[in-house]
PDB file of C-alpha atoms in Angstrom:
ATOM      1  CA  UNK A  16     121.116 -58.843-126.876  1.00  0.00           C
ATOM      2  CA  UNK A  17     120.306 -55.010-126.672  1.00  0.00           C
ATOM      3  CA  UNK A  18     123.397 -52.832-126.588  1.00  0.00           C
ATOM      4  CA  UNK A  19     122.871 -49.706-125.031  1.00  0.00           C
ATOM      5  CA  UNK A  20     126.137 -48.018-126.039  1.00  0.00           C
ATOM      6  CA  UNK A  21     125.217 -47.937-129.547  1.00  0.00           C
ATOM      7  CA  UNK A  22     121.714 -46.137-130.311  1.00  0.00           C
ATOM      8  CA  UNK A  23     118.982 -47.335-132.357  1.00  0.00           C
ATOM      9  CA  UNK A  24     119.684 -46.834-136.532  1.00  0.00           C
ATOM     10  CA  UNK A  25     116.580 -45.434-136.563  1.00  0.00           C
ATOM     11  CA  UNK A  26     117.643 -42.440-133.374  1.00  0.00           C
ATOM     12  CA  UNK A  27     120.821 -41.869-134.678  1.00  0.00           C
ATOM     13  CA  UNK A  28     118.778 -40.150-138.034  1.00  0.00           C
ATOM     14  CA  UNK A  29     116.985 -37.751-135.909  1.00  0.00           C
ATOM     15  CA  UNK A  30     119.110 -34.751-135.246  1.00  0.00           C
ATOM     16  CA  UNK A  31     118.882 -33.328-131.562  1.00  0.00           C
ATOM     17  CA  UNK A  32     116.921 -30.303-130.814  1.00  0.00           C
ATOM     18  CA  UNK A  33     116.125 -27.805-128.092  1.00  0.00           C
ATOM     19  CA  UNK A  34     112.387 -27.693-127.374  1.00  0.00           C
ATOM     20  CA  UNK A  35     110.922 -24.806-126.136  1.00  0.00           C
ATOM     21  CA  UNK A  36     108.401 -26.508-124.303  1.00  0.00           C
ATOM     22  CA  UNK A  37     111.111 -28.503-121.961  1.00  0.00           C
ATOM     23  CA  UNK A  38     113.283 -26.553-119.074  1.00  0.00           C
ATOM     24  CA  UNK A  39     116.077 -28.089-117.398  1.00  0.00           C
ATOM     25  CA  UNK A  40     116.713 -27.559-113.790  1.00  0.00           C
ATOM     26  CA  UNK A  41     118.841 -25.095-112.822  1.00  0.00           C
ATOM     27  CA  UNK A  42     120.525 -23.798-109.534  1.00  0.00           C
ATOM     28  CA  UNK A  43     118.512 -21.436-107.693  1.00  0.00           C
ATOM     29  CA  UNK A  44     120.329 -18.047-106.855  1.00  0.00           C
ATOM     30  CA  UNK A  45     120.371 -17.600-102.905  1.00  0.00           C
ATOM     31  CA  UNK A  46     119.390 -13.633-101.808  1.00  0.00           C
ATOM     32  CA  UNK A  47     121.859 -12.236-100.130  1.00  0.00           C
ATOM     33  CA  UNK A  48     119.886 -12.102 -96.548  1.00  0.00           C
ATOM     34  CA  UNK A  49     120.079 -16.275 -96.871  1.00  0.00           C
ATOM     35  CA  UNK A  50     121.758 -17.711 -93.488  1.00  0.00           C
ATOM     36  CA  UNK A  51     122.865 -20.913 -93.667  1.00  0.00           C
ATOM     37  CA  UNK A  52     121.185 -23.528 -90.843  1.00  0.00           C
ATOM     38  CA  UNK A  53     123.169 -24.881 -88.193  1.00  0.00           C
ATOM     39  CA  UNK A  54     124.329 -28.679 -88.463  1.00  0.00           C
ATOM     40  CA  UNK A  55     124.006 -29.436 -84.406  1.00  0.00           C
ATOM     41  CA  UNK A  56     121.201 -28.306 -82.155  1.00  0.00           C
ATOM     42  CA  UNK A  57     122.254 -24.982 -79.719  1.00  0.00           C
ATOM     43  CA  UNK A  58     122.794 -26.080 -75.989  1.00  0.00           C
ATOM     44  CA  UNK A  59     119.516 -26.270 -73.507  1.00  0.00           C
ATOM     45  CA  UNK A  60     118.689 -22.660 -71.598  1.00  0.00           C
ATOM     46  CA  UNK A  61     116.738 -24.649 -68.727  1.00  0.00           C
ATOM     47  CA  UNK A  62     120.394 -26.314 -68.053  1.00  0.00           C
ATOM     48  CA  UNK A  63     123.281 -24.900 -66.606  1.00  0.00           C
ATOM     49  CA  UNK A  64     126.703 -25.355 -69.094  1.00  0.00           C
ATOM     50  CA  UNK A  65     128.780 -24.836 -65.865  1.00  0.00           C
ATOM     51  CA  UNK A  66     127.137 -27.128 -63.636  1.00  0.00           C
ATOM     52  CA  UNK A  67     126.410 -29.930 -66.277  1.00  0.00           C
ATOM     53  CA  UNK A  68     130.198 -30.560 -67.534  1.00  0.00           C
ATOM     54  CA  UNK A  69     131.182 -31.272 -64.341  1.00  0.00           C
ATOM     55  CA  UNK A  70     128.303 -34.303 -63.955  1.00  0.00           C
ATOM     56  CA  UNK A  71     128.893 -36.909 -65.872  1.00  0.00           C
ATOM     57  CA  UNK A  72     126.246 -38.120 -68.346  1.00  0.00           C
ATOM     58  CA  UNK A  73     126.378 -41.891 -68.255  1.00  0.00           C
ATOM     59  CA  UNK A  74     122.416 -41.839 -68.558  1.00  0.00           C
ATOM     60  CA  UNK A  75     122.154 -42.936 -71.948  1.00  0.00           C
ATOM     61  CA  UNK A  76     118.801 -43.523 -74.101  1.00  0.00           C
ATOM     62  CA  UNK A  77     117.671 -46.355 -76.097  1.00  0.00           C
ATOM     63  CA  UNK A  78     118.395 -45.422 -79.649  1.00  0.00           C
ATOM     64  CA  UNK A  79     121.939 -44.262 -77.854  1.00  0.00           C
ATOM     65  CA  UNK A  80     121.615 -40.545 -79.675  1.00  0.00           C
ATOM     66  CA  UNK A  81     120.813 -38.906 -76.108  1.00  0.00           C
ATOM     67  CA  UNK A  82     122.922 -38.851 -72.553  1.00  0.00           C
ATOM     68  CA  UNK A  83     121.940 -37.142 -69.997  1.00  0.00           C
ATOM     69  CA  UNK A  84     122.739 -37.029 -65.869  1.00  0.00           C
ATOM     70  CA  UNK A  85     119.886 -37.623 -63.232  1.00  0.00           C
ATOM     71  CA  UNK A  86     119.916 -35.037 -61.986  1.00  0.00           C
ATOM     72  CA  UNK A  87     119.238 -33.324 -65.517  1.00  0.00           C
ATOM     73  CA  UNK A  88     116.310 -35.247 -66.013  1.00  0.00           C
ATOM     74  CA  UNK A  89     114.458 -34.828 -62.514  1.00  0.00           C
ATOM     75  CA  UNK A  90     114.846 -31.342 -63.307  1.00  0.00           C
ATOM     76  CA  UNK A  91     113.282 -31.764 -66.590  1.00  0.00           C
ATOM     77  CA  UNK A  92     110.153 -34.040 -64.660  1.00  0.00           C
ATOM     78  CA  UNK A  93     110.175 -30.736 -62.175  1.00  0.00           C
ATOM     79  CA  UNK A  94     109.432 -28.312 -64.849  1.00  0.00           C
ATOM     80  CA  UNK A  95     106.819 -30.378 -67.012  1.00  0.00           C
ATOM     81  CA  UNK A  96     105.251 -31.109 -63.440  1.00  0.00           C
ATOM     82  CA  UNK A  97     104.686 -26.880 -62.887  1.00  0.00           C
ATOM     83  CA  UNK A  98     103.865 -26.930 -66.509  1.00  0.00           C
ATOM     84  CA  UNK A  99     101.161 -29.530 -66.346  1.00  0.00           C
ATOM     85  CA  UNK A 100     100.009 -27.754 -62.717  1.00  0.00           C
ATOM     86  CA  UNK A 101      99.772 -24.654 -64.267  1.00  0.00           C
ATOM     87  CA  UNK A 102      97.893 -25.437 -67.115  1.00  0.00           C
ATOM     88  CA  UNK A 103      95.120 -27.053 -64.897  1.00  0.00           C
ATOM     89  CA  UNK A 104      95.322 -24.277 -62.790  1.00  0.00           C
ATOM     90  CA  UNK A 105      94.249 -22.291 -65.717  1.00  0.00           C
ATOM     91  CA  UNK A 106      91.726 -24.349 -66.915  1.00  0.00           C
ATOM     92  CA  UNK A 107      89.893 -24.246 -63.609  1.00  0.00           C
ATOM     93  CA  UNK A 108      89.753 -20.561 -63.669  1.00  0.00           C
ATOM     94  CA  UNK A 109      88.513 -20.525 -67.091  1.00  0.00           C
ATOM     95  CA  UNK A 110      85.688 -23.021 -66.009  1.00  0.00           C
ATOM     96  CA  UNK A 111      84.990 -21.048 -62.980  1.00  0.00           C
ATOM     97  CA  UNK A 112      85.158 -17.530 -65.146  1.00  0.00           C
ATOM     98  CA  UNK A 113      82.819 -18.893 -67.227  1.00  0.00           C
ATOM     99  CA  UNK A 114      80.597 -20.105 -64.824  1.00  0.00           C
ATOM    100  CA  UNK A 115      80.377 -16.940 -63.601  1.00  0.00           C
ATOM    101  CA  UNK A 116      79.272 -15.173 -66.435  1.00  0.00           C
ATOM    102  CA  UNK A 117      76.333 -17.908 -66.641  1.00  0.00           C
ATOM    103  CA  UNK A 118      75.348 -16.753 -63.267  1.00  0.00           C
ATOM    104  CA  UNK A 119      75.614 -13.200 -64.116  1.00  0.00           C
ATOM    105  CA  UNK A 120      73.825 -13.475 -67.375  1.00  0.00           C
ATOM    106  CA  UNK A 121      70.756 -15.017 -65.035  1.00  0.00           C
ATOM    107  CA  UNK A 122      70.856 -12.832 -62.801  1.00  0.00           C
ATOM    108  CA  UNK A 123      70.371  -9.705 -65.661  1.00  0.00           C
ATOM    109  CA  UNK A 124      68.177 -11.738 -66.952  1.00  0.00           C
ATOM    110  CA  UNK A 125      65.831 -11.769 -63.882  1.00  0.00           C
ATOM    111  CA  UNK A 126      66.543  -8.513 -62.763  1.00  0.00           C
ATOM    112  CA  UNK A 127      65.204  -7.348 -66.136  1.00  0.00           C
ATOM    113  CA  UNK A 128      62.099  -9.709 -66.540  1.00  0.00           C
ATOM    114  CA  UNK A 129      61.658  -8.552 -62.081  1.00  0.00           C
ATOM    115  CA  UNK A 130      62.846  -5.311 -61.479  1.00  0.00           C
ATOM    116  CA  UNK A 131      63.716  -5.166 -57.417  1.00  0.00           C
ATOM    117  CA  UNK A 132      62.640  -8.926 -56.420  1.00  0.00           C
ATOM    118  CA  UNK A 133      66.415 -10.449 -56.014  1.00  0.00           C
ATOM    119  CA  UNK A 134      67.568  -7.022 -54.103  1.00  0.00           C
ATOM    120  CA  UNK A 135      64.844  -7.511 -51.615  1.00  0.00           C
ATOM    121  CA  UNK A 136      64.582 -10.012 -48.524  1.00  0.00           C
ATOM    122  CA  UNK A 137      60.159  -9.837 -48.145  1.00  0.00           C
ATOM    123  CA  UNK A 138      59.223 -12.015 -51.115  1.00  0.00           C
ATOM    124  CA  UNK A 139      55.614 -12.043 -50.144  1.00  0.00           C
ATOM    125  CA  UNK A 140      53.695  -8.736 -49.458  1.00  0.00           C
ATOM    126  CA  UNK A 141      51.440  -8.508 -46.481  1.00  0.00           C
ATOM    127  CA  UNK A 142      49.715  -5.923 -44.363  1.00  0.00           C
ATOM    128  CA  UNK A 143      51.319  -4.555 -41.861  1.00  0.00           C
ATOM    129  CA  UNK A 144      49.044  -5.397 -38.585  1.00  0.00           C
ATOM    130  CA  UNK A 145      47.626  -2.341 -36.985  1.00  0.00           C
ATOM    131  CA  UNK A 146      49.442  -1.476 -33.356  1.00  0.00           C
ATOM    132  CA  UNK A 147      47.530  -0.734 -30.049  1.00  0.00           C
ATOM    133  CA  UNK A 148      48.201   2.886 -30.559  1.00  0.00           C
ATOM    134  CA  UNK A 149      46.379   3.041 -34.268  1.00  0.00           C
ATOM    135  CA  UNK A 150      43.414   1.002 -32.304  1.00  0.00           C
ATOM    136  CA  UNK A 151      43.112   3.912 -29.649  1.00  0.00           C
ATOM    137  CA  UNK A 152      42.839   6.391 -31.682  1.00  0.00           C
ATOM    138  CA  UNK A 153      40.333   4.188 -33.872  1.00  0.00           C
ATOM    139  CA  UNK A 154      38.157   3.724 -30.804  1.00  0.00           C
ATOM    140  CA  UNK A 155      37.317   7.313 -29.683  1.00  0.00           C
ATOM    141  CA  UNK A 156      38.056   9.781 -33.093  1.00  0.00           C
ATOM    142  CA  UNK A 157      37.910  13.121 -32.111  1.00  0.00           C
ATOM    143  CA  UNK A 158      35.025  15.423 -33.665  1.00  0.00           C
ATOM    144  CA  UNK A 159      36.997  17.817 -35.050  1.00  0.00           C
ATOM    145  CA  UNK A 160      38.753  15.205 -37.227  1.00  0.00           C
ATOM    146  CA  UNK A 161      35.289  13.864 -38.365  1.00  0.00           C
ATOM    147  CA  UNK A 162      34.164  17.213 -39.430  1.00  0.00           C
ATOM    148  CA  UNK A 163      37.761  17.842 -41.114  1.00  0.00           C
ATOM    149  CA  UNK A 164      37.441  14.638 -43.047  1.00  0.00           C
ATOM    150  CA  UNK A 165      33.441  15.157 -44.224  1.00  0.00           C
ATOM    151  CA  UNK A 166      34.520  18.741 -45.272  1.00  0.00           C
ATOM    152  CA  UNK A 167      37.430  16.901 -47.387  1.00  0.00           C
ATOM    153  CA  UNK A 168      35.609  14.276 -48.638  1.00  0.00           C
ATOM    154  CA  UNK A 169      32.633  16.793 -49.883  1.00  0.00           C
ATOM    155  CA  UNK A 170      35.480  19.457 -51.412  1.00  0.00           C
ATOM    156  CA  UNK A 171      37.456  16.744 -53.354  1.00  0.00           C
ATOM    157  CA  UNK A 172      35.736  16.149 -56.440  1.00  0.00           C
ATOM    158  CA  UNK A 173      35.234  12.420 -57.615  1.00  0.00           C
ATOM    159  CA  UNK A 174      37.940  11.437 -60.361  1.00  0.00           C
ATOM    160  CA  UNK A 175      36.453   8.861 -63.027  1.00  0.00           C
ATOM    161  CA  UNK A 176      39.346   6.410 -63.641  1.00  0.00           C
ATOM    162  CA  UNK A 177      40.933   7.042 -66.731  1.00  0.00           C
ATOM    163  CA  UNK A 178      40.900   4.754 -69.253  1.00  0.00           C
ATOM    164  CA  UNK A 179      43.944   5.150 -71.843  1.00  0.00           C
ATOM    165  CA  UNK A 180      42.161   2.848 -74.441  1.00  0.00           C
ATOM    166  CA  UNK A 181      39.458   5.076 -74.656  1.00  0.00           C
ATOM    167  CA  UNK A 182      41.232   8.374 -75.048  1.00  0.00           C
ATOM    168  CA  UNK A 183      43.378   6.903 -77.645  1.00  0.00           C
ATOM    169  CA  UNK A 184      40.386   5.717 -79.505  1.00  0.00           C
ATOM    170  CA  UNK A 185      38.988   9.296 -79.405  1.00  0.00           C
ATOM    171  CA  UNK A 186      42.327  10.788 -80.643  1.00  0.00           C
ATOM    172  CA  UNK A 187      42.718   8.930 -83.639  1.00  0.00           C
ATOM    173  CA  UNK A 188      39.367   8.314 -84.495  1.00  0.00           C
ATOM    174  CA  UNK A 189      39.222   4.128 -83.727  1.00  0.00           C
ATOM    175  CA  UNK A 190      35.561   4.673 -82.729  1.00  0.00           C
ATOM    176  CA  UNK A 191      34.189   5.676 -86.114  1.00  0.00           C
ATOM    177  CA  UNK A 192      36.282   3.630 -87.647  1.00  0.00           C
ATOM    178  CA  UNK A 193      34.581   0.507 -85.730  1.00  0.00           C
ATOM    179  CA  UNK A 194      31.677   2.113 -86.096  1.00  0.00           C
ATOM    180  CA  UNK A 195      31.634   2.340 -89.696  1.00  0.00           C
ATOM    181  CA  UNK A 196      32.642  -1.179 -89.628  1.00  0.00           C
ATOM    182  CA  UNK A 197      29.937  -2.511 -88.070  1.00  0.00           C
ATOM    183  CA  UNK A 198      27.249  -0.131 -90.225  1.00  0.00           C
ATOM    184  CA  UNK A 199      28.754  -2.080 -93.262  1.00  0.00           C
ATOM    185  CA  UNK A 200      28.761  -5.345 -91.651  1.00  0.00           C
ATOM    186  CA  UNK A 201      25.306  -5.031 -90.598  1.00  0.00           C
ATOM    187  CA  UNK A 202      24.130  -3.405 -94.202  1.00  0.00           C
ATOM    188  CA  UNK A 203      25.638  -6.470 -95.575  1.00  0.00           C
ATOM    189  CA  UNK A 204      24.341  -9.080 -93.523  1.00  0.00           C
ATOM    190  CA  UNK A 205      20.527  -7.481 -92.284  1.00  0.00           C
ATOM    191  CA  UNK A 206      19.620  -5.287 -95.066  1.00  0.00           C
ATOM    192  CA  UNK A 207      19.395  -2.463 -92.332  1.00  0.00           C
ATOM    193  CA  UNK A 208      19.978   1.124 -92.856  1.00  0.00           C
ATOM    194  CA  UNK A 209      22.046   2.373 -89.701  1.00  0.00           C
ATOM    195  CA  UNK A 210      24.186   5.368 -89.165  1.00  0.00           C
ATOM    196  CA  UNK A 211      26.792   5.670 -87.691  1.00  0.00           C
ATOM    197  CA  UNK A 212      24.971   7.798 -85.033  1.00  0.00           C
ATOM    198  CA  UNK A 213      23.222   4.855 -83.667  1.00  0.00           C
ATOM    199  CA  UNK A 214      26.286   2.286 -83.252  1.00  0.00           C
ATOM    200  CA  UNK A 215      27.908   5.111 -81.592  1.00  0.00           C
ATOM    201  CA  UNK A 216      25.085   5.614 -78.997  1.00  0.00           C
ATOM    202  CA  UNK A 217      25.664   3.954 -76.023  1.00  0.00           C
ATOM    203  CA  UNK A 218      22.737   2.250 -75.465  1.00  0.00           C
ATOM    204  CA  UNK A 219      22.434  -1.586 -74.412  1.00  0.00           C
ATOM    205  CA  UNK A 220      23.008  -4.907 -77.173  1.00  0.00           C
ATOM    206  CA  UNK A 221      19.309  -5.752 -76.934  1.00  0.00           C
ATOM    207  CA  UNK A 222      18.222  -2.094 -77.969  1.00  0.00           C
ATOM    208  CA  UNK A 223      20.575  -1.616 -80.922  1.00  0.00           C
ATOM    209  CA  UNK A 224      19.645  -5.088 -82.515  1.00  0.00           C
ATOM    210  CA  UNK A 225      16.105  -4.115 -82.047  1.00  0.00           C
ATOM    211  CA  UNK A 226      16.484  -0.978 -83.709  1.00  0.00           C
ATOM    212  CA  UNK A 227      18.403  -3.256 -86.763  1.00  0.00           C
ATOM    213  CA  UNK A 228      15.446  -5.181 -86.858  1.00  0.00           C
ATOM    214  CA  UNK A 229      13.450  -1.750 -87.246  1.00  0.00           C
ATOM    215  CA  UNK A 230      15.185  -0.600 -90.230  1.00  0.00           C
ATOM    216  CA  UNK A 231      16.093  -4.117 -92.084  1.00  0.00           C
ATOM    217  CA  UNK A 232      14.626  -4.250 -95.061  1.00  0.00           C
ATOM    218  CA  UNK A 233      14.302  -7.906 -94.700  1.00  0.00           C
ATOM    219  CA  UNK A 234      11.794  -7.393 -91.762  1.00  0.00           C
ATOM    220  CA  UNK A 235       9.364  -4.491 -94.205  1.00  0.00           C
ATOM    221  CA  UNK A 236       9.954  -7.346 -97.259  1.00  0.00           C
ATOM    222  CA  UNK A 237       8.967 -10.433 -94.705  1.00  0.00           C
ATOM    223  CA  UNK A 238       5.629  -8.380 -92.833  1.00  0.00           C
ATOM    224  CA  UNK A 239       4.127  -7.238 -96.515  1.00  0.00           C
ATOM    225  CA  UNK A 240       4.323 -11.329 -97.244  1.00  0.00           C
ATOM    226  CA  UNK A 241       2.220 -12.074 -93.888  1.00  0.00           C
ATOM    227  CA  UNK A 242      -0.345  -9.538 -94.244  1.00  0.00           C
ATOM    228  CA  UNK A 243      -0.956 -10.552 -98.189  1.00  0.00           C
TER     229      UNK A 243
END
């Protein structure tokens, strides 16, 4: 049978030595700011010291560690109740803030995409019918106000609507640019010397391709084969 009081012969030849590789434990040194914790829990602040040593606690639970008096815990039912209601309450106006926002963020939305058509009531324009008064005056005009407006009509000058596309084409120079385009395309394609002149004229589809056909060296190349 092993003894274990006496080591083995073979142990007790091996002297004992300190490795460097092995720390013991040791205490730990406490700062001087350490506070020590409390072995029992502090008294409630939602219950009154006064008014709960004079009720006795014979309410006692389960595991026996807790007594408390009724009263005690309908007060503590009370104040999860306004806990639980106010944490609903909150909830609700969070759903309701952030349905709000939705709205909002539709409405900008709109507003931006139709300037105007939320902030007014007529939806659908229509003309305005013409009153008995505007038909009076329709039915005998005066002669002085025909004159007037033939004297108008002959001093106003006609204005040419304006077209943007145009002017910015003549700005920067689009129109020789498509021009020279086309001269290259049609060089390519047709053989046909064209300037830049004569895509520039304006002059109908029919006429310019006839005058491609003119100068296509394809067309010279193709008559001098029919007449040999």
């Amino acid at each position: 049978m092993y003894d274990s009081d006496r080591p083995h012969p073979l142990l007790a030849q091996v002297p004992l030595t300190v490795s460097p590789f092995i720390s013991l434990p040791t205490a730990v040194t406490l700062p001087y700011t350490y506070k020590s914790v409390a072995s029992a829990l502090p008294p409630s602040i939602t219950v009154n010291p006064a008014s709960a040593e004079d009720k006795a606690r014979y309410v006692v639970s389960s595991t026996g560690g807790h007594a408390a008096h009724p009263d005690e815990i309908l007060a503590s039912y009370q104040s999860l109740e306004e806990h639980l209601h106010k944490t609903m309450a909150d909830a609700k106006k969070a759903i309701a803030d952030w349905e709000e926002s939705v709205k909002q963020r539709d409405l900008a939305e709109k507003r931006r995409l139709a300037p105007g058509w939320l902030d007014r009531e007529e939806k659908l324009l229509q003309p305005a019918p013409p009153s008995s008064s505007l038909h009076g005056e329709a039915a005998s005009p005066s002669i002085l106000d025909s004159s007037s407006k033939e004297q108008e009509l002959q001093s106003t000058p006609a204005i040419a609507p304006r077209d943007e596309g145009e002017e910015l084409d003549r700005a920067f120079g689009v129109d020789s640019l498509k021009a020279t385009d086309v001269r290259n395309w049609v060089l390519k394609e047709f053989k046909s010397q064209l300037s830049i002149f004569d895509v520039l004229r304006p002059v109908p589809v029919s006429q310019l391709a006839l005058t491609i056909l003119n100068k296509s060296s394809l067309m010279n190349s193709a008559a001098e084969i029919f007449e040999n």
